[in-house]
CSV table of C-alpha atoms and ligand atoms in Angstrom, one decimal:
chain,number,residue,atom,x,y,z
X,1,MET,CA,0.0,-24.8,-2.2
X,2,ILE,CA,-3.1,-25.1,-0.2
X,3,ASP,CA,-4.3,-28.7,0.2
X,4,ALA,CA,-4.6,-29.5,-3.5
X,5,ALA,CA,-5.7,-33.1,-2.8
X,6,ARG,CA,-9.0,-31.9,-1.4
X,7,GLY,CA,-9.9,-30.2,-4.7
X,8,PRO,CA,-12.5,-27.4,-5.1
X,9,VAL,CA,-14.3,-26.4,-2.0
X,10,GLN,CA,-17.8,-28.0,-1.4
X,11,SER,CA,-20.6,-25.6,-0.6
X,12,LEU,CA,-22.5,-25.9,2.6
X,13,ASP,CA,-25.9,-24.4,3.4
X,14,MET,CA,-25.5,-23.1,7.0
X,15,THR,CA,-26.0,-19.5,7.9
X,16,HIS,CA,-22.7,-17.6,8.0
X,17,THR,CA,-20.9,-20.4,6.2
X,18,THR,CA,-19.1,-20.0,3.0
X,19,ASP,CA,-16.4,-21.5,0.9
X,20,VAL,CA,-13.7,-18.8,1.3
X,21,ILE,CA,-13.3,-15.8,3.6
X,22,VAL,CA,-11.0,-13.0,2.5
X,23,VAL,CA,-9.9,-10.7,5.3
X,24,GLY,CA,-8.8,-7.2,4.1
X,25,LEU,CA,-10.3,-5.8,0.8
X,26,GLY,CA,-7.5,-3.5,-0.3
X,27,ALA,CA,-5.3,-4.2,-3.3
X,28,MET,CA,-4.8,-7.9,-2.8
X,29,GLY,CA,-8.1,-8.8,-1.1
X,30,SER,CA,-10.4,-7.0,-3.6
X,31,ALA,CA,-8.6,-8.8,-6.5
X,32,ALA,CA,-8.8,-12.2,-4.7
X,33,MET,CA,-12.6,-11.6,-4.1
X,34,TYR,CA,-13.1,-10.8,-7.7
X,35,HIS,CA,-11.3,-13.8,-9.1
X,36,LEU,CA,-13.0,-16.2,-6.6
X,37,ALA,CA,-16.5,-14.8,-7.3
X,38,GLN,CA,-15.9,-14.9,-11.1
X,39,ARG,CA,-15.3,-18.7,-10.7
X,40,GLY,CA,-18.5,-19.2,-8.8
X,41,VAL,CA,-16.9,-19.8,-5.5
X,42,ARG,CA,-18.9,-18.6,-2.5
X,43,VAL,CA,-16.7,-15.9,-1.0
X,44,ALA,CA,-17.2,-13.4,1.9
X,45,GLY,CA,-14.9,-10.5,2.3
X,46,PHE,CA,-14.3,-8.3,5.4
X,47,ASP,CA,-12.7,-5.0,5.8
X,48,ARG,CA,-12.2,-2.8,8.9
X,49,PHE,CA,-13.0,0.3,6.8
X,50,VAL,CA,-14.9,1.0,3.6
X,51,PRO,CA,-12.5,0.3,0.8
X,52,PRO,CA,-11.0,2.0,-1.1
X,53,HIS,CA,-9.8,4.2,1.9
X,54,ALA,CA,-6.8,6.1,3.0
X,55,PHE,CA,-5.7,4.3,6.1
X,56,GLY,CA,-3.7,1.4,4.6
X,57,SER,CA,-1.4,0.9,1.7
X,58,THR,CA,-3.6,1.6,-1.3
X,59,HIS,CA,-4.4,5.3,-1.7
X,60,GLY,CA,-2.8,8.4,-3.2
X,61,LEU,CA,-4.3,8.4,-6.7
X,62,THR,CA,-1.4,6.7,-8.6
X,63,ARG,CA,0.7,3.6,-8.5
X,64,ILE,CA,3.6,2.9,-10.9
X,65,ILE,CA,3.6,-0.2,-13.0
X,66,ARG,CA,6.8,-1.2,-14.9
X,67,GLU,CA,7.8,-4.4,-16.7
X,68,SER,CA,11.7,-4.5,-16.6
X,69,TYR,CA,11.6,-5.3,-12.9
X,70,TYR,CA,14.9,-4.1,-11.3
X,71,GLU,CA,14.0,-6.0,-8.1
X,72,HIS,CA,14.4,-9.4,-9.8
X,73,PRO,CA,13.7,-10.9,-13.3
X,74,ARG,CA,11.5,-13.5,-11.7
X,75,TYR,CA,8.7,-10.9,-11.3
X,76,VAL,CA,8.5,-10.3,-15.0
X,77,PRO,CA,6.1,-13.0,-16.0
X,78,LEU,CA,3.8,-12.1,-13.0
X,79,VAL,CA,3.8,-8.4,-14.0
X,80,GLN,CA,3.1,-9.3,-17.6
X,81,ARG,CA,0.0,-11.3,-16.4
X,82,ALA,CA,-0.9,-8.4,-14.2
X,83,TYR,CA,-0.9,-6.1,-17.3
X,84,GLU,CA,-3.3,-8.5,-19.1
X,85,LEU,CA,-5.6,-8.6,-16.1
X,86,TRP,CA,-5.7,-4.9,-15.6
X,87,ALA,CA,-6.6,-4.5,-19.2
X,88,ASP,CA,-9.4,-7.1,-18.7
X,89,LEU,CA,-10.6,-5.2,-15.6
X,90,GLU,CA,-10.7,-2.0,-17.6
X,91,ARG,CA,-12.9,-3.7,-20.2
X,92,ARG,CA,-15.2,-5.4,-17.8
X,93,SER,CA,-15.7,-2.3,-15.6
X,94,ALA,CA,-15.7,0.2,-18.5
X,95,ARG,CA,-13.3,2.4,-16.5
X,96,ARG,CA,-9.9,3.8,-17.4
X,97,LEU,CA,-7.5,2.4,-14.8
X,98,PHE,CA,-4.1,2.5,-16.6
X,99,HIS,CA,-2.2,5.3,-18.4
X,100,GLN,CA,0.9,4.3,-20.3
X,101,THR,CA,3.6,6.9,-19.9
X,102,GLY,CA,6.9,5.0,-20.3
X,103,GLY,CA,9.3,4.8,-17.5
X,104,LEU,CA,12.8,6.0,-16.7
X,105,MET,CA,15.1,4.1,-14.2
X,106,ILE,CA,17.8,6.6,-13.5
X,107,GLY,CA,21.1,6.2,-11.6
X,108,ARG,CA,24.7,5.1,-11.9
X,109,LYS,CA,25.2,2.4,-14.5
X,110,ASN,CA,26.1,-0.2,-11.9
X,111,GLY,CA,23.5,0.9,-9.4
X,112,VAL,CA,20.6,-1.4,-8.4
X,113,LEU,CA,18.0,0.4,-10.5
X,114,VAL,CA,19.7,0.6,-13.9
X,115,SER,CA,21.6,-2.7,-13.7
X,116,GLY,CA,18.6,-4.5,-12.3
X,117,ALA,CA,16.2,-3.2,-15.0
X,118,LEU,CA,18.7,-4.1,-17.7
X,119,ARG,CA,19.1,-7.6,-16.3
X,120,SER,CA,15.3,-8.2,-16.4
X,121,ALA,CA,15.1,-6.7,-19.9
X,122,ARG,CA,17.9,-8.9,-21.3
X,123,GLU,CA,16.6,-12.1,-19.6
X,124,HIS,CA,13.1,-11.6,-20.9
X,125,GLY,CA,13.9,-9.8,-24.2
X,126,LEU,CA,11.9,-6.7,-23.3
X,127,GLU,CA,11.9,-3.5,-25.3
X,128,HIS,CA,14.1,-0.8,-23.8
X,129,GLU,CA,16.6,1.9,-24.5
X,130,GLU,CA,19.8,3.0,-22.6
X,131,LEU,CA,20.1,6.8,-22.5
X,132,THR,CA,22.8,9.2,-21.4
X,133,ALA,CA,22.0,12.2,-19.1
X,134,ALA,CA,22.0,14.5,-22.2
X,135,GLU,CA,19.7,12.2,-24.1
X,136,VAL,CA,17.3,12.1,-21.3
X,137,HIS,CA,17.2,15.9,-21.2
X,138,SER,CA,16.7,16.3,-24.9
X,139,ARG,CA,13.9,13.8,-25.0
X,140,PHE,CA,12.2,14.7,-21.6
X,141,PRO,CA,13.4,18.3,-20.9
X,142,GLY,CA,11.9,18.3,-17.4
X,143,PHE,CA,14.8,16.1,-16.3
X,144,VAL,CA,18.3,17.6,-15.7
X,145,LEU,CA,20.7,14.9,-14.7
X,146,PRO,CA,24.4,15.0,-13.8
X,147,ASN,CA,26.6,13.6,-16.5
X,148,ASP,CA,27.6,10.5,-14.5
X,149,MET,CA,24.0,9.3,-14.4
X,150,VAL,CA,22.4,7.2,-17.1
X,151,ALA,CA,18.9,6.0,-17.6
X,152,PHE,CA,17.1,2.9,-18.6
X,153,TYR,CA,13.9,3.6,-20.6
X,154,GLU,CA,11.0,1.2,-20.9
X,155,PRO,CA,7.9,2.1,-23.0
X,156,ARG,CA,5.3,-0.1,-21.2
X,157,ALA,CA,5.6,1.6,-17.8
X,158,GLY,CA,2.8,3.8,-16.6
X,159,ILE,CA,0.3,4.7,-13.9
X,160,LEU,CA,-2.5,2.7,-12.4
X,161,ASP,CA,-5.4,4.2,-10.4
X,162,PRO,CA,-5.3,2.3,-7.1
X,163,GLU,CA,-8.6,3.5,-5.7
X,164,GLY,CA,-10.3,2.8,-9.0
X,165,CYS,CA,-8.8,-0.7,-9.3
X,166,VAL,CA,-10.0,-1.7,-5.8
X,167,ASP,CA,-13.5,-0.2,-6.4
X,168,ALA,CA,-13.8,-2.0,-9.8
X,169,HIS,CA,-12.7,-5.3,-8.3
X,170,LEU,CA,-15.2,-5.1,-5.5
X,171,GLN,CA,-18.1,-3.9,-7.6
X,172,LEU,CA,-17.6,-6.8,-10.1
X,173,ALA,CA,-17.1,-9.3,-7.2
X,174,VAL,CA,-20.4,-8.3,-5.6
X,175,ALA,CA,-22.1,-8.4,-9.0
X,176,ALA,CA,-20.8,-12.0,-9.3
X,177,GLY,CA,-22.3,-12.9,-5.9
X,178,ALA,CA,-19.5,-12.1,-3.4
X,179,GLU,CA,-20.6,-11.1,0.1
X,180,LEU,CA,-19.1,-7.8,1.3
X,181,HIS,CA,-18.8,-6.9,5.0
X,182,VAL,CA,-17.4,-3.4,5.4
X,183,GLU,CA,-16.6,-1.6,8.7
X,184,GLU,CA,-16.5,-5.1,10.2
X,185,PRO,CA,-13.0,-5.9,11.4
X,186,VAL,CA,-12.1,-9.5,11.9
X,187,GLU,CA,-11.0,-9.8,15.5
X,188,THR,CA,-9.9,-13.4,15.6
X,189,TRP,CA,-9.7,-16.5,13.5
X,190,SER,CA,-9.2,-20.1,14.4
X,191,ALA,CA,-9.1,-23.5,12.8
X,192,PHE,CA,-11.2,-26.4,14.0
X,193,GLY,CA,-11.4,-29.7,12.2
X,194,ASP,CA,-11.4,-28.9,8.5
X,195,ARG,CA,-13.1,-25.5,9.0
X,196,ILE,CA,-11.8,-22.0,9.7
X,197,ARG,CA,-13.9,-19.7,11.9
X,198,VAL,CA,-13.6,-15.9,11.8
X,199,ALA,CA,-15.1,-13.7,14.5
X,200,THR,CA,-16.1,-10.1,14.3
X,201,ALA,CA,-18.1,-7.9,16.6
X,202,LYS,CA,-21.2,-8.8,14.6
X,203,GLY,CA,-20.9,-12.6,14.5
X,204,GLU,CA,-19.0,-15.7,13.6
X,205,TYR,CA,-18.4,-17.0,10.1
X,206,ASP,CA,-17.1,-20.4,8.9
X,207,ALA,CA,-15.3,-21.3,5.7
X,208,ALA,CA,-13.3,-24.0,4.3
X,209,ARG,CA,-10.4,-21.6,3.5
X,210,LEU,CA,-9.2,-18.3,4.6
X,211,ALA,CA,-7.0,-15.6,2.8
X,212,LEU,CA,-5.4,-13.1,5.1
X,213,CYS,CA,-4.9,-10.0,3.0
X,214,ALA,CA,-4.9,-7.4,5.8
X,215,GLY,CA,-1.9,-5.4,4.6
X,216,ALA,CA,-0.2,-3.5,7.5
X,217,TRP,CA,-2.5,-5.4,9.9
X,218,ASN,CA,-1.3,-8.8,8.7
X,219,PRO,CA,1.7,-8.9,11.1
X,220,THR,CA,-0.6,-9.1,14.1
X,221,LEU,CA,-3.4,-11.0,12.4
X,222,ILE,CA,-1.4,-13.9,11.1
X,223,ASP,CA,-0.2,-14.9,14.5
X,224,ASP,CA,3.0,-16.5,13.2
X,225,ASP,CA,6.3,-15.8,15.0
X,226,SER,CA,8.3,-17.5,12.3
X,227,VAL,CA,7.7,-14.6,9.9
X,228,SER,CA,8.9,-11.1,10.5
X,229,LEU,CA,6.8,-8.4,8.9
X,230,ARG,CA,7.5,-4.8,9.6
X,231,VAL,CA,5.3,-1.8,8.9
X,232,GLU,CA,7.0,1.3,7.6
X,233,ARG,CA,5.5,4.8,7.4
X,234,GLN,CA,5.8,6.5,4.0
X,235,VAL,CA,5.0,10.0,2.9
X,236,MET,CA,3.8,11.1,-0.6
X,237,HIS,CA,3.8,14.7,-1.7
X,238,TRP,CA,2.1,16.6,-4.6
X,239,PHE,CA,3.4,19.8,-6.1
X,240,THR,CA,2.3,22.3,-8.7
X,241,PRO,CA,5.1,22.5,-11.2
X,242,ALA,CA,7.1,25.7,-10.7
X,243,ARG,CA,7.6,26.4,-14.4
X,244,GLU,CA,6.9,24.9,-17.8
X,245,ALA,CA,4.0,22.7,-16.5
X,246,GLU,CA,3.5,21.1,-19.9
X,247,LEU,CA,6.8,19.3,-19.5
X,248,PHE,CA,5.3,17.3,-16.7
X,249,SER,CA,2.1,16.2,-18.4
X,250,PRO,CA,1.7,12.4,-18.6
X,251,ARG,CA,1.5,12.7,-22.4
X,252,ARG,CA,5.1,14.1,-22.6
X,253,CYS,CA,6.7,12.9,-19.4
X,254,PRO,CA,7.4,9.3,-18.1
X,255,ILE,CA,7.2,8.1,-14.6
X,256,ALA,CA,10.7,7.9,-13.1
X,257,MET,CA,12.6,6.3,-10.3
X,258,ILE,CA,16.0,7.9,-9.4
X,259,GLU,CA,18.7,6.2,-7.4
X,260,TYR,CA,20.2,9.3,-5.9
X,261,ALA,CA,22.7,7.5,-3.7
X,262,PRO,CA,23.6,3.8,-3.6
X,263,ASP,CA,20.4,1.8,-3.0
X,264,ARG,CA,18.5,5.0,-2.1
X,265,ILE,CA,15.6,5.8,-4.4
X,266,PHE,CA,13.0,8.4,-4.9
X,267,TYR,CA,10.2,8.3,-7.5
X,268,PHE,CA,8.2,10.8,-9.6
X,269,VAL,CA,4.8,10.6,-11.2
X,270,PRO,CA,3.8,13.2,-13.9
X,271,ASP,CA,0.9,15.6,-13.3
X,272,GLY,CA,-2.4,14.0,-14.3
X,273,GLY,CA,-4.3,16.9,-12.8
X,274,ASP,CA,-3.5,16.6,-9.1
X,275,GLY,CA,0.0,17.9,-9.3
X,276,ILE,CA,3.3,16.0,-9.8
X,277,LYS,CA,3.8,13.4,-7.2
X,278,ALA,CA,7.1,12.6,-5.5
X,279,ALA,CA,8.2,10.4,-2.7
X,280,ILE,CA,11.2,8.6,-1.2
X,281,HIS,CA,11.0,4.8,-1.4
X,282,HIS,CA,11.6,3.4,2.1
X,283,GLU,CA,13.7,5.4,4.6
X,284,GLY,CA,10.6,5.7,6.7
X,285,GLU,CA,10.1,5.1,10.4
X,286,LEU,CA,8.7,1.8,11.7
X,287,THR,CA,5.1,2.1,12.9
X,288,ASP,CA,2.0,0.4,14.0
X,289,PRO,CA,-1.0,0.7,11.6
X,290,ASP,CA,-3.3,1.9,14.5
X,291,ARG,CA,-0.9,4.6,15.7
X,292,VAL,CA,0.6,6.0,12.5
X,293,ARG,CA,2.0,9.6,12.8
X,294,ARG,CA,-0.2,11.2,10.1
X,295,ASP,CA,1.1,14.7,10.3
X,296,VAL,CA,4.0,15.4,7.9
X,297,GLY,CA,7.0,17.4,9.0
X,298,ASN,CA,8.6,20.3,7.2
X,299,ASP,CA,11.9,18.3,7.1
X,300,GLU,CA,10.1,15.6,5.1
X,301,VAL,CA,8.7,18.1,2.6
X,302,ASP,CA,12.2,19.8,2.3
X,303,ARG,CA,13.9,16.5,1.6
X,304,VAL,CA,11.7,15.7,-1.4
X,305,THR,CA,11.7,19.3,-2.6
X,306,GLU,CA,15.5,19.2,-2.6
X,307,LEU,CA,15.6,16.0,-4.6
X,308,LEU,CA,13.2,17.4,-7.1
X,309,GLU,CA,15.2,20.6,-7.4
X,310,THR,CA,18.3,18.6,-8.1
X,311,TYR,CA,16.9,16.3,-10.8
X,312,LEU,CA,13.7,18.0,-12.1
X,313,PRO,CA,14.3,21.7,-11.3
X,314,CYS,CA,11.1,23.0,-12.8
X,315,ALA,CA,8.9,20.5,-11.0
X,316,ALA,CA,8.9,21.6,-7.4
X,317,GLY,CA,6.6,24.6,-7.1
X,318,GLU,CA,4.0,25.1,-4.5
X,319,ARG,CA,3.3,22.0,-2.4
X,320,ARG,CA,-0.4,21.1,-2.7
X,321,ARG,CA,-0.6,18.3,0.0
X,322,SER,CA,1.2,15.4,1.5
X,323,ALA,CA,-0.2,12.1,2.7
X,324,THR,CA,1.0,9.1,4.7
X,325,CYS,CA,0.8,5.5,3.6
X,326,LEU,CA,2.2,2.1,4.8
X,327,TYR,CA,4.6,-0.4,3.5
X,328,THR,CA,4.6,-3.9,5.0
X,329,ASN,CA,8.1,-5.3,4.6
X,330,THR,CA,9.5,-8.7,4.6
X,331,PRO,CA,13.2,-9.0,5.6
X,332,ASP,CA,14.4,-9.4,2.0
X,333,GLY,CA,12.0,-7.0,0.4
X,334,HIS,CA,10.2,-9.7,-1.6
X,335,PHE,CA,6.6,-10.8,-1.3
X,336,LEU,CA,5.1,-13.4,1.0
X,337,VAL,CA,2.2,-15.4,-0.5
X,338,ALA,CA,2.2,-18.7,1.3
X,339,PRO,CA,0.2,-21.1,3.5
X,340,HIS,CA,0.2,-20.3,7.1
X,341,ALA,CA,2.8,-22.2,9.1
X,342,ARG,CA,0.3,-24.1,11.2
X,343,HIS,CA,-2.8,-24.2,8.9
X,344,ALA,CA,-2.6,-25.4,5.3
X,345,ASP,CA,-6.0,-23.9,4.5
X,346,VAL,CA,-5.0,-20.4,5.5
X,347,LEU,CA,-3.1,-18.4,3.0
X,348,VAL,CA,-1.0,-15.4,4.1
X,349,VAL,CA,-0.9,-12.8,1.3
X,350,SER,CA,1.5,-10.0,2.1
X,351,ALA,CA,2.5,-8.8,-1.3
X,352,CYS,CA,3.8,-5.4,-0.5
X,353,SER,CA,7.3,-4.4,0.7
X,354,GLY,CA,6.5,-1.2,-1.1
X,355,HIS,CA,6.1,-2.5,-4.6
X,356,GLY,CA,3.1,-4.8,-4.7
X,357,PHE,CA,0.2,-2.8,-6.1
X,358,LYS,CA,1.0,-3.4,-9.8
X,359,PHE,CA,0.8,-7.1,-9.2
X,360,ALA,CA,-2.5,-7.1,-7.4
X,361,SER,CA,-4.6,-8.3,-10.3
X,362,ALA,CA,-2.3,-11.3,-10.9
X,363,ILE,CA,-1.9,-12.0,-7.2
X,364,GLY,CA,-5.7,-12.0,-6.9
X,365,GLU,CA,-5.9,-14.6,-9.6
X,366,ALA,CA,-3.1,-16.7,-7.9
X,367,VAL,CA,-5.0,-16.6,-4.6
X,368,ALA,CA,-8.1,-17.9,-6.3
X,369,ASP,CA,-6.0,-20.7,-7.9
X,370,LEU,CA,-4.5,-21.7,-4.6
X,371,MET,CA,-7.8,-21.6,-2.8
X,372,MET,CA,-9.2,-24.0,-5.5
X,373,GLY,CA,-6.3,-26.4,-5.3
X,374,VAL,CA,-4.6,-25.3,-8.5
X,375,PRO,CA,-0.8,-25.5,-8.1
X,376,ARG,CA,1.1,-22.2,-8.6
X,377,PRO,CA,4.8,-23.2,-8.6
X,378,ASP,CA,5.6,-19.7,-9.9
X,379,LEU,CA,4.8,-18.4,-6.5
X,380,ASP,CA,7.3,-20.7,-4.7
X,381,PRO,CA,9.9,-18.0,-4.5
X,382,PHE,CA,7.4,-16.0,-2.3
X,383,GLY,CA,7.2,-18.8,0.3
X,384,ARG,CA,8.0,-18.6,4.0
X,385,GLU,CA,11.1,-20.9,3.9
X,386,ARG,CA,13.4,-18.3,2.6
X,387,LEU,CA,12.4,-15.8,5.3
X,388,ALA,CA,13.4,-18.3,8.0
X,389,GLN,CA,16.8,-18.6,6.4
X,390,THR,CA,17.7,-15.0,5.8
X,391,SER,CA,17.5,-11.8,7.8
X,392,THR,CA,18.4,-9.0,5.5
X,393,ALA,CA,19.7,-10.3,2.2
X,394,ARG,CA,17.9,-9.8,-1.1
X,395,SER,CA,17.5,-13.4,-1.8
X,396,LEU,CA,15.0,-14.4,-4.5
X,397,GLY,CA,17.6,-16.8,-6.0
A,1,LIG,C1,3.3,5.5,-0.6
A,1,LIG,C2,3.2,4.2,-1.3
A,1,LIG,C3,3.5,4.2,-2.6
A,1,LIG,C4,3.5,3.0,-3.3
A,1,LIG,N1,3.8,3.0,-4.6
A,1,LIG,C5,3.7,1.8,-5.4
A,1,LIG,C6,3.8,1.8,-6.8
A,1,LIG,O1,4.1,2.9,-7.4
A,1,LIG,N2,3.7,0.7,-7.4
A,1,LIG,C7,3.4,-0.5,-6.8
A,1,LIG,O2,3.3,-1.5,-7.4
A,1,LIG,N3,3.2,-0.5,-5.4
A,1,LIG,C8,3.3,0.6,-4.7
A,1,LIG,N4,3.1,0.6,-3.4
A,1,LIG,C9,2.8,-0.7,-2.7
A,1,LIG,C10,1.4,-1.1,-2.9
A,1,LIG,O3,0.6,0.0,-2.8
A,1,LIG,C11,1.0,-2.1,-1.8
A,1,LIG,O4,1.9,-3.2,-2.1
A,1,LIG,C12,-0.4,-2.6,-1.9
A,1,LIG,O5,-1.3,-1.5,-2.0
A,1,LIG,C13,-0.7,-3.4,-0.7
A,1,LIG,O6,-2.0,-3.9,-0.8
A,1,LIG,P1,-2.6,-4.8,0.4
A,1,LIG,O7,-3.9,-5.4,-0.1
A,1,LIG,O8,-1.6,-5.8,1.0
A,1,LIG,O9,-2.9,-3.8,1.6
A,1,LIG,P2,-4.1,-2.8,1.7
A,1,LIG,O10,-4.5,-2.3,0.4
A,1,LIG,O11,-3.8,-1.8,2.7
A,1,LIG,O12,-5.3,-3.7,2.2
A,1,LIG,C14,-5.4,-4.2,3.5
A,1,LIG,C15,-6.8,-4.1,3.9
A,1,LIG,O13,-7.0,-4.9,5.1
A,1,LIG,C16,-8.0,-4.2,5.9
A,1,LIG,N5,-7.9,-4.8,7.2
A,1,LIG,C17,-6.9,-4.7,8.1
A,1,LIG,N6,-7.1,-5.4,9.2
A,1,LIG,C18,-8.3,-6.0,9.1
A,1,LIG,C19,-9.1,-6.8,9.9
A,1,LIG,N7,-8.7,-7.3,11.1
A,1,LIG,N8,-10.4,-7.2,9.4
A,1,LIG,C20,-10.8,-6.8,8.2
A,1,LIG,N9,-10.1,-6.0,7.4
A,1,LIG,C21,-8.8,-5.6,7.8
A,1,LIG,C22,-7.6,-2.8,5.8
A,1,LIG,O14,-8.7,-1.9,6.2
A,1,LIG,C23,-7.3,-2.7,4.3
A,1,LIG,O15,-8.4,-2.3,3.5
A,1,LIG,C24,3.1,1.8,-2.7
A,1,LIG,C25,2.8,1.8,-1.3
A,1,LIG,C26,2.8,3.0,-0.6
A,1,LIG,C27,2.4,3.1,0.8
C-alpha cells in the first residue's frame, strides 16, 4: 500500500504540478485516470501514442472476460468487481462495451483449464455446467471435439471491446477534469523529497504520486532489477468461416479456450462482424516493444488454421488479417500491482501476463484507492515479494 499514513494528496498550485501522474494510458492507465478524476483528484496522464492504438497490448477488437478463473480462484472477486464496473462504464458512456456469449473451457478433465475453472466455480459457488464432447457438439455445433475431451461451460463469459473501453475511460476522465498528454512519452522519472518528477521532451511535471502503467514498456521504465518482466510477441488472426457461418455468430456461439496439449492453449472468439478470431495463448518469441517483428509468417497462420480445423472444422475459411500484440509476463504468470522497491509513492501496475484486460476497470479502481491511501489487502497476492522468491512456479498461494 502506498504511504497510507499521509492520507489523500494535498493540491498545490504550481504550473506542471499535480496530485497524481499516470504514465501509459492503455487498459490500466486509462481506467486509473478515470477513477482518480471521478474522485476529484488532480491527475495528469501521459502516453507515447494516441490511445487507443495498436502498438501495445490493448487492440484487436475483442478481449475475453470470464468469471470461473482457471488461473486461480483468488481472481474471482476482482473479476466480479470488474463486471460491475464495466456495466457502470457502459451506462456512463452510453456505449455497448460488453457482449455476453457464455464461455467454454475445453480440454482433458485433469488439464489446467477444466480443472482450474471447476476449482474456481466450486470455491465461489458460480453457475456452470460440465459437458461431454458430444454434448458440446449438440449444443454448439461449430465445435467437434475428440471424445476424450470435456468442457466446462460458464454463462457469464463474453467479449469486451478493448479500444472502446480505453476510449470511454479517457473521455470520461477528461470530462471530469483529468489532463491528457498524448504523443508525449515520459523519458525519465525521479523522486526528490516527497515529490516525484517526470520528464518528457516538452517539459517537467511534478506530482505527489506516480502510477507506472506503461505495459510492455514498464520493464525498462520501472528501473527495478528485483523484478523480472518479459515481453512476449503474440499474433491474433481473423478468418471468414468456411461454412455454416451462422454457427459462429456470438448469439449462438460462446467464446472458447482449448487446452490442445498439456498447458498449451489456444482461444477462439465468435464472429461479431470482423470474422472469427483465433490465437495461441503464449508460445511467442521474447521481444522489445520498440523492435517488434510485426510481419506474420505463413507458419504462424498455418498453426492456428490447423488447430481450428481440428476443433472447429467449419471455422477456418479465408484468413482476413493477422495482427501482433504484446504480453508483459511476470515469472509466475500472475499480476504485479505493487509499490516500487525504492519509492513508496510510485506504484508499478503490470497487470498483464496475457490475461489482464478483463480486470482493467477493477485495477483502475484499485490504483485510485492505493493512490489515496485506501488499503487494498486483496491485492497483496500481486506484490513483488513472491517474484523475488520464485522463478517459474505458478505461485499465488
Ligand atoms: C493478443 C492478446 C490477446 C489478449 N487477450 C486477452 C483476453 O482475451 N482477455 C484479457 O483479459 N486479457 C487479454 N490480453 C491481455 C490484456 O490485453 C493486457 O493485459 C492489457 O491490455 C494490458 O494493458 P496495459 O495497460 O498494461 O498495457 P497497454 O494497454 O499496452 O498500455 C500501456 C500504454 O503505455 C504507453 N507507454 C509506454 N511507454 C510510455 C512512456 N514512456 N510514456 C508514456 N506512455 C507510455 C503505451 O503507448 C501504451 O498506451 C491479451 C493481450 C494480447 C496481446
